[in-house]
Amino acid sequence: MRLLENRANVAWPIKPVALMFGVIFAFSAIFNASLTTIYNSQRWMTFDDNLLLPTSSDRSTTAVITEKAQSAGDEIANKTISHSSEASTTPEETRIAPTEIKAEAEEIAEGKDANKEIPNFKRYDKVVIVTKIHGPHQWDLVEQSMCLLHFAYNHKVLYDIVIFTADMNIPKEKIESLEKSIAPAKISIVMDNIGFQEEIAALSPAKREIFLERCKVTNPVNLTWWSNCPTRVAYNWQAEFRSVRIWEHPALEEYKYMLWLDSDGFPSRPWEKDPVAYFIENKGVIMFDNFPQGQAKEGHILKQIFKSFNDTTACNVKLNKTKGHLQRTLFHDEKKICNVPLIHGFMHITDLDFYRQPKVINGLKKLLGNCFLCRSPDDQLAVTIPAVIYAPEKSLDMRLHGFDLKVYHNMHFDGKGNEKSKPPGFARRWAEFASKDFPSAANGCKVTQAT
């Protein structure tokens, strides 16, 4: 200390002094640059988190009742109640982006498709969330499902919601309750048929005759949605609607991408990443939460698949667990027909334009043939076969692409047989874990449905 004190009193020559100040200036610049780097790394976060939520201003709610009718095939008609919450001013998204973003594809394994880093929760155009119920008796299910989805995901992107129903007699106050819980998202309640007896009357003579034979009646006047022909007609209708009719339905014509969630599918926690953004950026045709769920193995349906899709059959259908997509071997020989494992239908994201292609929609219609309310093909077969035949490498598994969403359905999470809910029943589990796992929804959603 003394030595330093003594040296401090010495008159320093000009050149050493200048050198000293130069060194001090250099160290100061380096120190300031380091602080700036640290600040920016905190401010910019990561690329996955670089979007803030849309700001919202005062919004007004309007309800529009419209009726549409269209003659197409079996003269499908639609009645739609559209509930929209529109901003008085256009919301602006505040975006925070790094100064430099490396657009380098990461190859997980040799030959794997290159997947971009995707910004989280960016709102894309022409995306819709879709589900279906049969009528008012299932409304509490869909209200619970859509509310949970809102707090898990949709409050960040505000995609439109379309709820199809076979029975429009849903009390206005129930619709308003859902609208309030997920505002400002737009909700449309859409009738998916022209009336049960009217659907029968619109059938071709061949379809009508086959249908009545299956119902074991000569006159359909006493048949209802709850008749058995030989299985429950209402359930068969949802299978036919979701497998064939949905792709060309007028209520979806303005959309390109669909996030489907069954009305008894319940998100159990917030989604940390955006599966829709990932799907769109990677040009998927379908991205599914679970595979496989059952298989097409009955001889007749396999032969129908072969004939409906240009004399083509897919064998060795399985997940490529390295690349994260489906794979198969194609044959054009009816003798090589194989069982086909199916995509689980309860939740998936689809490219609607892919399923609207003539080669796809015409194949599905041929597969349905002259059958009405047969439950063959069902929705699982309908989304699987075209994807497997025409675009297996764009048929993506959510888990294998990093999406562990934990959506509850039929006592399990994400359709996985080894991921059973404990305690069983969603309502029981919710009562125990909601405040910890999903506090925003615990305060915002009414959860009463166990399933």
Short mmCIF file of C-alpha atoms in Angstrom, two decimals:
data_model
loop_
_atom_site.label_atom_id
_atom_site.label_comp_id
_atom_site.label_asym_id
_atom_site.label_seq_id
_atom_site.Cartn_x
_atom_site.Cartn_y
_atom_site.Cartn_z
CA MET A 1 0.00 0.00 0.00
CA ARG A 2 2.76 2.38 0.94
CA LEU A 3 4.62 1.77 -2.28
CA LEU A 4 1.49 2.55 -4.28
CA GLU A 5 0.89 5.69 -2.26
CA ASN A 6 4.47 6.88 -2.86
CA ARG A 7 4.23 6.20 -6.60
CA ALA A 8 1.02 8.15 -6.77
CA ASN A 9 2.96 11.33 -5.93
CA VAL A 10 5.48 10.93 -8.73
CA ALA A 11 5.15 13.16 -11.83
CA TRP A 12 4.45 10.74 -14.71
CA PRO A 13 5.94 11.34 -18.16
CA ILE A 14 3.44 12.27 -20.95
CA LYS A 15 3.78 9.10 -23.11
CA PRO A 16 3.21 6.59 -20.26
CA VAL A 17 0.20 8.62 -19.12
CA ALA A 18 -1.30 8.54 -22.58
CA LEU A 19 -0.66 4.79 -22.76
CA MET A 20 -2.35 4.27 -19.39
CA PHE A 21 -5.49 6.19 -20.43
CA GLY A 22 -5.62 4.20 -23.68
CA VAL A 23 -5.61 0.95 -21.75
CA ILE A 24 -8.29 2.21 -19.38
CA PHE A 25 -10.48 3.27 -22.34
CA ALA A 26 -10.12 -0.12 -24.00
CA PHE A 27 -11.08 -2.03 -20.85
CA SER A 28 -14.05 0.32 -20.36
CA ALA A 29 -15.32 -0.39 -23.90
CA ILE A 30 -15.00 -4.15 -23.39
CA PHE A 31 -16.85 -3.93 -20.06
CA ASN A 32 -19.70 -1.89 -21.56
CA ALA A 33 -20.02 -4.32 -24.49
CA SER A 34 -20.28 -7.23 -22.05
CA LEU A 35 -23.03 -5.50 -20.12
CA THR A 36 -24.90 -4.81 -23.37
CA THR A 37 -24.64 -8.46 -24.41
CA ILE A 38 -25.96 -9.63 -21.03
CA TYR A 39 -28.81 -7.13 -21.20
CA ASN A 40 -29.77 -8.15 -24.70
CA SER A 41 -29.67 -11.85 -23.90
CA GLN A 42 -32.18 -11.22 -21.14
CA ARG A 43 -34.26 -8.84 -23.21
CA TRP A 44 -34.45 -10.94 -26.35
CA MET A 45 -35.02 -14.19 -24.49
CA THR A 46 -34.96 -17.05 -26.98
CA PHE A 47 -36.35 -17.26 -30.48
CA ASP A 48 -39.14 -19.53 -29.25
CA ASP A 49 -40.34 -16.82 -26.87
CA ASN A 50 -39.92 -13.78 -29.09
CA LEU A 51 -43.56 -12.77 -29.44
CA LEU A 52 -45.60 -10.86 -26.93
CA LEU A 53 -49.32 -11.41 -26.65
CA PRO A 54 -51.60 -9.27 -28.84
CA THR A 55 -52.83 -6.17 -27.09
CA SER A 56 -56.58 -5.81 -26.88
CA SER A 57 -58.79 -2.77 -26.63
CA ASP A 58 -62.46 -2.42 -25.79
CA ARG A 59 -64.39 -4.98 -27.78
CA SER A 60 -68.01 -5.19 -28.77
CA THR A 61 -69.95 -8.40 -29.21
CA THR A 62 -72.26 -9.07 -32.09
CA ALA A 63 -74.40 -12.08 -32.86
CA VAL A 64 -75.37 -12.87 -36.39
CA ILE A 65 -77.82 -15.59 -37.35
CA THR A 66 -77.49 -16.79 -40.89
CA GLU A 67 -78.97 -19.66 -42.82
CA LYS A 68 -77.28 -21.31 -45.77
CA ALA A 69 -78.36 -24.09 -48.03
CA GLN A 70 -76.25 -25.76 -50.65
CA SER A 71 -77.01 -28.58 -53.06
CA ALA A 72 -73.97 -30.81 -53.22
CA GLY A 73 -74.17 -34.56 -53.28
CA ASP A 74 -76.86 -35.19 -50.69
CA GLU A 75 -77.95 -31.51 -50.56
CA ILE A 76 -76.18 -30.56 -47.36
CA ALA A 77 -77.63 -27.46 -45.72
CA ASN A 78 -76.31 -25.47 -42.79
CA LYS A 79 -77.72 -23.26 -40.11
CA THR A 80 -75.08 -21.19 -38.39
CA ILE A 81 -75.09 -19.08 -35.29
CA SER A 82 -71.96 -16.96 -35.39
CA HIS A 83 -70.77 -15.19 -32.25
CA SER A 84 -67.94 -12.79 -32.89
CA SER A 85 -66.11 -10.41 -30.61
CA GLU A 86 -64.50 -7.80 -32.82
CA ALA A 87 -62.05 -5.18 -31.63
CA SER A 88 -63.00 -1.57 -32.11
CA THR A 89 -59.46 -1.10 -33.30
CA THR A 90 -57.25 -3.68 -34.93
CA PRO A 91 -55.04 -5.36 -32.30
CA GLU A 92 -51.36 -4.94 -32.83
CA GLU A 93 -48.78 -7.57 -32.07
CA THR A 94 -45.69 -6.31 -30.32
CA ARG A 95 -42.85 -8.39 -31.65
CA ILE A 96 -39.46 -8.70 -30.05
CA ALA A 97 -36.93 -10.28 -32.35
CA PRO A 98 -33.21 -11.00 -32.04
CA THR A 99 -30.97 -8.85 -34.20
CA GLU A 100 -29.79 -11.97 -35.92
CA ILE A 101 -31.61 -15.27 -36.31
CA LYS A 102 -29.77 -18.20 -37.76
CA ALA A 103 -32.02 -20.02 -40.18
CA GLU A 104 -30.06 -23.22 -39.98
CA ALA A 105 -31.92 -26.51 -40.15
CA GLU A 106 -31.03 -29.03 -37.48
CA GLU A 107 -30.52 -32.53 -38.78
CA ILE A 108 -31.46 -34.91 -36.01
CA ALA A 109 -30.43 -37.90 -38.07
CA GLU A 110 -29.18 -38.58 -41.54
CA GLY A 111 -31.93 -37.85 -44.04
CA LYS A 112 -34.26 -36.17 -41.52
CA ASP A 113 -36.39 -33.34 -42.86
CA ALA A 114 -34.97 -29.95 -41.98
CA ASN A 115 -37.21 -28.23 -39.42
CA LYS A 116 -36.98 -24.49 -38.82
CA GLU A 117 -36.94 -22.91 -35.41
CA ILE A 118 -40.51 -21.67 -35.06
CA PRO A 119 -41.53 -18.49 -33.24
CA ASN A 120 -43.94 -19.31 -30.48
CA PHE A 121 -47.55 -18.19 -30.69
CA LYS A 122 -47.52 -16.21 -33.89
CA ARG A 123 -51.02 -15.92 -35.33
CA TYR A 124 -51.29 -17.40 -38.83
CA ASP A 125 -54.01 -16.73 -41.37
CA LYS A 126 -56.75 -19.24 -42.27
CA VAL A 127 -56.50 -21.37 -39.12
CA VAL A 128 -59.61 -22.69 -37.37
CA ILE A 129 -60.26 -24.79 -34.27
CA VAL A 130 -63.01 -27.35 -34.87
CA THR A 131 -64.99 -29.78 -32.77
CA LYS A 132 -68.40 -31.48 -32.84
CA ILE A 133 -71.24 -32.46 -30.55
CA HIS A 134 -74.57 -34.08 -31.31
CA GLY A 135 -76.68 -31.64 -29.39
CA PRO A 136 -77.47 -29.83 -26.12
CA HIS A 137 -76.83 -32.88 -23.93
CA GLN A 138 -73.12 -32.63 -24.82
CA TRP A 139 -72.79 -28.87 -24.46
CA ASP A 140 -71.12 -28.98 -21.03
CA LEU A 141 -68.42 -31.19 -22.54
CA VAL A 142 -67.62 -28.80 -25.38
CA GLU A 143 -67.79 -25.75 -23.14
CA GLN A 144 -65.27 -27.31 -20.79
CA SER A 145 -63.04 -28.45 -23.65
CA MET A 146 -62.97 -25.13 -25.49
CA CYS A 147 -62.45 -23.12 -22.31
CA LEU A 148 -59.47 -25.26 -21.30
CA LEU A 149 -58.04 -25.02 -24.82
CA HIS A 150 -58.43 -21.25 -24.67
CA PHE A 151 -56.35 -20.94 -21.51
CA ALA A 152 -53.85 -23.56 -22.62
CA TYR A 153 -53.28 -22.10 -26.07
CA ASN A 154 -55.86 -20.07 -27.96
CA HIS A 155 -55.78 -16.94 -25.79
CA LYS A 156 -52.37 -16.31 -27.34
CA VAL A 157 -53.45 -16.61 -30.99
CA LEU A 158 -57.25 -16.18 -30.96
CA TYR A 159 -58.11 -18.55 -33.77
CA ASP A 160 -61.76 -18.85 -34.80
CA ILE A 161 -63.73 -21.76 -33.35
CA VAL A 162 -66.36 -23.77 -35.22
CA ILE A 163 -68.58 -26.15 -33.24
CA PHE A 164 -70.61 -28.52 -35.41
CA THR A 165 -73.83 -29.95 -34.02
CA ALA A 166 -76.66 -32.13 -35.30
CA ASP A 167 -79.18 -30.35 -33.05
CA MET A 168 -79.28 -26.56 -32.81
CA ASN A 169 -81.54 -26.41 -29.74
CA ILE A 170 -78.77 -25.11 -27.51
CA PRO A 171 -79.94 -22.50 -24.98
CA LYS A 172 -78.74 -19.00 -25.78
CA GLU A 173 -77.45 -18.47 -22.26
CA LYS A 174 -75.16 -21.50 -22.57
CA ILE A 175 -73.64 -20.19 -25.78
CA GLU A 176 -73.17 -16.79 -24.16
CA SER A 177 -71.46 -18.42 -21.19
CA LEU A 178 -68.87 -20.06 -23.45
CA GLU A 179 -68.46 -16.88 -25.47
CA LYS A 180 -67.74 -14.91 -22.32
CA SER A 181 -65.19 -17.41 -21.02
CA ILE A 182 -63.11 -17.42 -24.23
CA ALA A 183 -63.61 -13.84 -25.48
CA PRO A 184 -62.48 -12.29 -27.76
CA ALA A 185 -62.23 -15.46 -29.88
CA LYS A 186 -64.92 -15.82 -32.54
CA ILE A 187 -67.29 -18.79 -32.11
CA SER A 188 -69.63 -20.24 -34.74
CA ILE A 189 -72.23 -22.89 -33.91
CA VAL A 190 -72.98 -24.74 -37.16
CA MET A 191 -75.72 -27.28 -37.90
CA ASP A 192 -74.08 -30.16 -39.76
CA ASN A 193 -77.17 -31.64 -41.44
CA ILE A 194 -80.48 -30.64 -43.00
CA GLY A 195 -82.53 -32.68 -40.53
CA PHE A 196 -82.56 -36.44 -40.06
CA GLN A 197 -85.62 -37.24 -42.15
CA GLU A 198 -84.51 -34.70 -44.75
CA GLU A 199 -81.11 -36.39 -45.04
CA ILE A 200 -82.86 -39.72 -45.70
CA ALA A 201 -85.17 -38.14 -48.28
CA ALA A 202 -82.16 -36.65 -50.09
CA LEU A 203 -80.45 -40.02 -50.53
CA SER A 204 -80.12 -41.63 -53.93
CA PRO A 205 -82.48 -44.61 -54.40
CA ALA A 206 -79.60 -47.07 -54.01
CA LYS A 207 -78.35 -45.47 -50.78
CA ARG A 208 -81.85 -45.24 -49.35
CA GLU A 209 -82.63 -48.89 -50.06
CA ILE A 210 -79.40 -50.09 -48.43
CA PHE A 211 -79.99 -47.86 -45.42
CA LEU A 212 -83.56 -49.09 -44.83
CA GLU A 213 -82.39 -52.70 -45.12
CA ARG A 214 -79.79 -52.08 -42.45
CA CYS A 215 -82.42 -50.48 -40.22
CA LYS A 216 -84.81 -53.39 -40.94
CA VAL A 217 -87.67 -51.09 -41.90
CA THR A 218 -89.49 -50.31 -45.13
CA ASN A 219 -90.44 -46.78 -44.12
CA PRO A 220 -88.07 -44.44 -42.20
CA VAL A 221 -90.79 -42.30 -40.64
CA ASN A 222 -90.23 -43.70 -37.15
CA LEU A 223 -86.45 -43.59 -37.28
CA THR A 224 -84.56 -41.01 -35.22
CA TRP A 225 -80.94 -40.18 -34.43
CA TRP A 226 -81.23 -42.61 -31.53
CA SER A 227 -82.31 -45.59 -33.61
CA ASN A 228 -79.96 -48.55 -34.12
CA CYS A 229 -79.20 -49.48 -37.73
CA PRO A 230 -77.76 -51.79 -36.45
CA THR A 231 -75.55 -49.47 -34.34
CA ARG A 232 -76.54 -46.06 -32.97
CA VAL A 233 -77.33 -43.73 -35.86
CA ALA A 234 -76.16 -40.58 -34.03
CA TYR A 235 -72.68 -42.00 -33.54
CA ASN A 236 -72.52 -43.22 -37.12
CA TRP A 237 -73.45 -39.74 -38.32
CA GLN A 238 -70.47 -38.13 -36.61
CA ALA A 239 -68.23 -40.74 -38.24
CA GLU A 240 -69.61 -40.01 -41.71
CA PHE A 241 -69.52 -36.28 -41.18
CA ARG A 242 -65.93 -36.23 -39.93
CA SER A 243 -64.65 -38.69 -42.52
CA VAL A 244 -66.19 -37.33 -45.73
CA ARG A 245 -68.44 -34.31 -45.36
CA ILE A 246 -66.33 -32.03 -43.20
CA TRP A 247 -63.66 -31.34 -45.83
CA GLU A 248 -66.03 -29.55 -48.20
CA HIS A 249 -68.34 -27.98 -45.63
CA PRO A 250 -69.12 -24.33 -46.38
CA ALA A 251 -68.37 -23.30 -42.79
CA LEU A 252 -64.71 -24.23 -43.33
CA GLU A 253 -64.20 -23.05 -46.88
CA GLU A 254 -62.30 -19.90 -45.88
CA TYR A 255 -59.79 -21.85 -43.80
CA LYS A 256 -56.69 -23.81 -44.78
CA TYR A 257 -55.58 -25.34 -41.46
CA MET A 258 -57.71 -27.11 -38.85
CA LEU A 259 -56.90 -27.94 -35.25
CA TRP A 260 -59.38 -30.67 -34.37
CA LEU A 261 -60.10 -31.53 -30.74
CA ASP A 262 -62.86 -33.92 -29.65
CA SER A 263 -65.41 -32.34 -27.33
CA ASP A 264 -64.21 -34.70 -24.57
CA GLY A 265 -60.56 -33.75 -25.05
CA PHE A 266 -59.35 -31.59 -22.16
CA PRO A 267 -56.00 -29.73 -22.08
CA SER A 268 -54.59 -30.17 -18.58
CA ARG A 269 -51.87 -27.51 -18.59
CA PRO A 270 -50.61 -24.53 -20.63
CA TRP A 271 -48.89 -25.34 -23.91
CA GLU A 272 -45.29 -24.19 -23.85
CA LYS A 273 -44.84 -24.39 -27.63
CA ASP A 274 -47.10 -23.79 -30.60
CA PRO A 275 -47.93 -26.95 -32.58
CA VAL A 276 -49.91 -25.07 -35.23
CA ALA A 277 -47.00 -22.78 -36.07
CA TYR A 278 -44.65 -25.74 -36.23
CA PHE A 279 -47.05 -27.66 -38.48
CA ILE A 280 -47.51 -24.76 -40.89
CA GLU A 281 -43.85 -23.84 -41.11
CA ASN A 282 -42.90 -27.46 -41.79
CA LYS A 283 -45.64 -27.87 -44.42
CA GLY A 284 -47.30 -30.85 -42.75
CA VAL A 285 -50.44 -32.51 -44.05
CA ILE A 286 -51.37 -33.93 -40.64
CA MET A 287 -49.80 -33.78 -37.18
CA PHE A 288 -51.31 -36.16 -34.64
CA ASP A 289 -51.18 -36.53 -30.89
CA ASN A 290 -51.20 -40.32 -30.91
CA PHE A 291 -50.43 -43.23 -33.22
CA PRO A 292 -51.57 -45.94 -33.55
CA GLN A 293 -55.12 -46.25 -32.30
CA GLY A 294 -56.69 -49.38 -33.73
CA GLN A 295 -56.26 -50.56 -37.29
CA ALA A 296 -58.14 -51.20 -40.51
CA LYS A 297 -58.06 -54.97 -40.81
CA GLU A 298 -61.43 -56.19 -42.03
CA GLY A 299 -61.14 -57.70 -45.51
CA HIS A 300 -63.93 -55.72 -47.17
CA ILE A 301 -62.72 -52.28 -46.10
CA LEU A 302 -59.15 -53.08 -47.14
CA LYS A 303 -60.32 -54.05 -50.62
CA GLN A 304 -62.39 -50.87 -50.78
CA ILE A 305 -59.34 -48.81 -49.84
CA PHE A 306 -57.39 -50.45 -52.66
CA LYS A 307 -60.09 -49.72 -55.24
CA SER A 308 -60.81 -46.20 -53.97
CA PHE A 309 -57.23 -44.98 -54.07
CA ASN A 310 -56.04 -45.87 -57.57
CA ASP A 311 -55.46 -49.58 -56.94
CA THR A 312 -52.96 -48.78 -54.21
CA THR A 313 -52.39 -50.37 -50.87
CA ALA A 314 -50.01 -49.38 -48.08
CA CYS A 315 -48.12 -52.01 -46.12
CA ASN A 316 -45.60 -51.82 -43.28
CA VAL A 317 -47.21 -48.61 -42.01
CA LYS A 318 -45.38 -47.41 -38.91
CA LEU A 319 -43.73 -44.45 -37.25
CA ASN A 320 -40.21 -43.62 -38.22
CA LYS A 321 -39.07 -42.77 -34.70
CA THR A 322 -35.87 -41.14 -35.91
CA LYS A 323 -37.48 -38.81 -38.40
CA GLY A 324 -40.79 -38.34 -36.57
CA HIS A 325 -43.17 -39.16 -39.43
CA LEU A 326 -45.07 -42.10 -40.88
CA GLN A 327 -43.56 -44.48 -43.40
CA ARG A 328 -44.98 -47.24 -45.57
CA THR A 329 -44.40 -49.49 -48.54
CA LEU A 330 -46.82 -49.07 -51.46
CA PHE A 331 -48.11 -51.92 -53.59
CA HIS A 332 -50.38 -51.93 -56.63
CA ASP A 333 -51.33 -55.56 -56.21
CA GLU A 334 -54.61 -56.54 -54.56
CA LYS A 335 -53.00 -59.74 -53.30
CA LYS A 336 -50.66 -57.68 -51.09
CA ILE A 337 -53.38 -55.92 -49.10
CA CYS A 338 -52.25 -55.27 -45.51
CA ASN A 339 -53.77 -54.17 -42.23
CA VAL A 340 -53.30 -50.45 -41.64
CA PRO A 341 -52.71 -48.96 -38.15
CA LEU A 342 -54.67 -45.73 -37.72
CA ILE A 343 -54.04 -42.21 -36.48
CA HIS A 344 -55.92 -41.47 -33.26
CA GLY A 345 -58.74 -39.14 -34.24
CA PHE A 346 -59.32 -37.26 -30.97
CA MET A 347 -56.77 -34.54 -31.72
CA HIS A 348 -54.84 -33.59 -34.83
CA ILE A 349 -53.87 -30.66 -37.02
CA THR A 350 -54.66 -31.01 -40.73
CA ASP A 351 -54.01 -29.18 -43.96
CA LEU A 352 -57.57 -28.87 -45.25
CA ASP A 353 -56.39 -28.24 -48.80
CA PHE A 354 -54.63 -31.60 -48.82
CA TYR A 355 -57.85 -33.42 -47.89
CA ARG A 356 -59.86 -31.33 -50.37
CA GLN A 357 -57.75 -32.50 -53.31
CA PRO A 358 -59.80 -34.45 -55.87
CA LYS A 359 -57.64 -37.56 -55.48
CA VAL A 360 -58.27 -37.51 -51.72
CA ILE A 361 -61.90 -36.41 -51.42
CA ASN A 362 -62.97 -38.59 -54.35
CA GLY A 363 -61.17 -41.54 -52.79
CA LEU A 364 -63.00 -41.00 -49.51
CA LYS A 365 -66.35 -40.73 -51.29
CA LYS A 366 -65.65 -43.96 -53.18
CA LEU A 367 -64.74 -45.57 -49.89
CA LEU A 368 -68.09 -44.50 -48.45
CA GLY A 369 -69.88 -45.76 -51.59
CA ASN A 370 -73.62 -46.23 -51.29
CA CYS A 371 -73.51 -46.56 -47.54
CA PHE A 372 -75.30 -44.02 -45.35
CA LEU A 373 -74.57 -43.92 -41.62
CA CYS A 374 -72.42 -47.04 -41.73
CA ARG A 375 -69.49 -45.77 -39.64
CA SER A 376 -67.20 -46.94 -42.41
CA PRO A 377 -65.00 -45.15 -43.12
CA ASP A 378 -64.70 -43.48 -39.75
CA ASP A 379 -62.70 -40.34 -39.06
CA GLN A 380 -59.54 -42.22 -38.08
CA LEU A 381 -59.38 -44.19 -41.30
CA ALA A 382 -60.26 -41.08 -43.34
CA VAL A 383 -57.36 -39.00 -42.04
CA THR A 384 -54.89 -41.89 -42.11
CA ILE A 385 -55.24 -43.50 -45.55
CA PRO A 386 -54.68 -40.40 -47.75
CA ALA A 387 -51.79 -39.22 -45.59
CA VAL A 388 -50.10 -42.62 -45.60
CA ILE A 389 -50.48 -43.12 -49.36
CA TYR A 390 -49.69 -39.61 -50.61
CA ALA A 391 -47.57 -37.85 -47.97
CA PRO A 392 -46.22 -40.07 -45.17
CA GLU A 393 -43.14 -37.86 -44.71
CA LYS A 394 -45.45 -34.92 -43.95
CA SER A 395 -47.54 -36.92 -41.47
CA LEU A 396 -45.94 -35.83 -38.20
CA ASP A 397 -46.06 -37.23 -34.68
CA MET A 398 -46.38 -34.49 -32.05
CA ARG A 399 -44.32 -36.18 -29.35
CA LEU A 400 -41.49 -37.04 -31.73
CA HIS A 401 -41.37 -33.40 -32.78
CA GLY A 402 -41.16 -32.13 -29.23
CA PHE A 403 -44.81 -31.50 -28.30
CA ASP A 404 -45.81 -33.10 -25.01
CA LEU A 405 -49.17 -31.36 -24.57
CA LYS A 406 -50.83 -33.56 -21.94
CA VAL A 407 -54.35 -33.44 -23.39
CA TYR A 408 -56.69 -35.65 -21.38
CA HIS A 409 -58.99 -38.01 -23.31
CA ASN A 410 -60.70 -41.21 -22.16
CA MET A 411 -58.71 -41.49 -18.93
CA HIS A 412 -55.32 -41.06 -20.62
CA PHE A 413 -53.01 -38.23 -21.65
CA ASP A 414 -52.35 -37.67 -25.35
CA GLY A 415 -53.95 -41.02 -26.14
CA LYS A 416 -50.98 -42.91 -24.67
CA GLY A 417 -51.97 -46.21 -23.10
CA ASN A 418 -49.18 -45.98 -20.54
CA GLU A 419 -50.07 -42.44 -19.42
CA LYS A 420 -53.22 -42.96 -17.40
CA SER A 421 -54.66 -40.15 -15.32
CA LYS A 422 -54.16 -40.45 -11.59
CA PRO A 423 -56.58 -40.04 -9.94
CA PRO A 424 -58.92 -41.34 -12.65
CA GLY A 425 -61.54 -39.03 -14.10
CA PHE A 426 -60.74 -35.52 -15.23
CA ALA A 427 -62.91 -33.73 -12.67
CA ARG A 428 -61.24 -35.56 -9.78
CA ARG A 429 -57.79 -34.87 -11.14
CA TRP A 430 -58.70 -31.24 -11.76
CA ALA A 431 -59.80 -30.75 -8.18
CA GLU A 432 -56.44 -32.04 -6.98
CA PHE A 433 -53.98 -30.50 -9.44
CA ALA A 434 -55.59 -27.53 -11.21
CA SER A 435 -54.40 -24.78 -8.87
CA LYS A 436 -50.79 -25.95 -9.28
CA ASP A 437 -50.69 -27.15 -12.91
CA PHE A 438 -53.13 -24.77 -14.57
CA PRO A 439 -54.04 -21.81 -12.33
CA SER A 440 -55.30 -19.55 -15.13
CA ALA A 441 -57.91 -22.12 -16.19
CA ALA A 442 -58.70 -23.00 -12.59
CA ASN A 443 -59.92 -19.44 -12.21
CA GLY A 444 -61.51 -19.13 -15.65
CA CYS A 445 -63.18 -22.46 -16.53
CA LYS A 446 -66.07 -24.41 -15.07
CA VAL A 447 -64.92 -28.03 -14.86
CA THR A 448 -67.66 -30.54 -14.13
CA GLN A 449 -67.20 -33.24 -16.77
CA ALA A 450 -65.23 -36.30 -15.73
CA THR A 451 -65.35 -38.72 -18.74
#
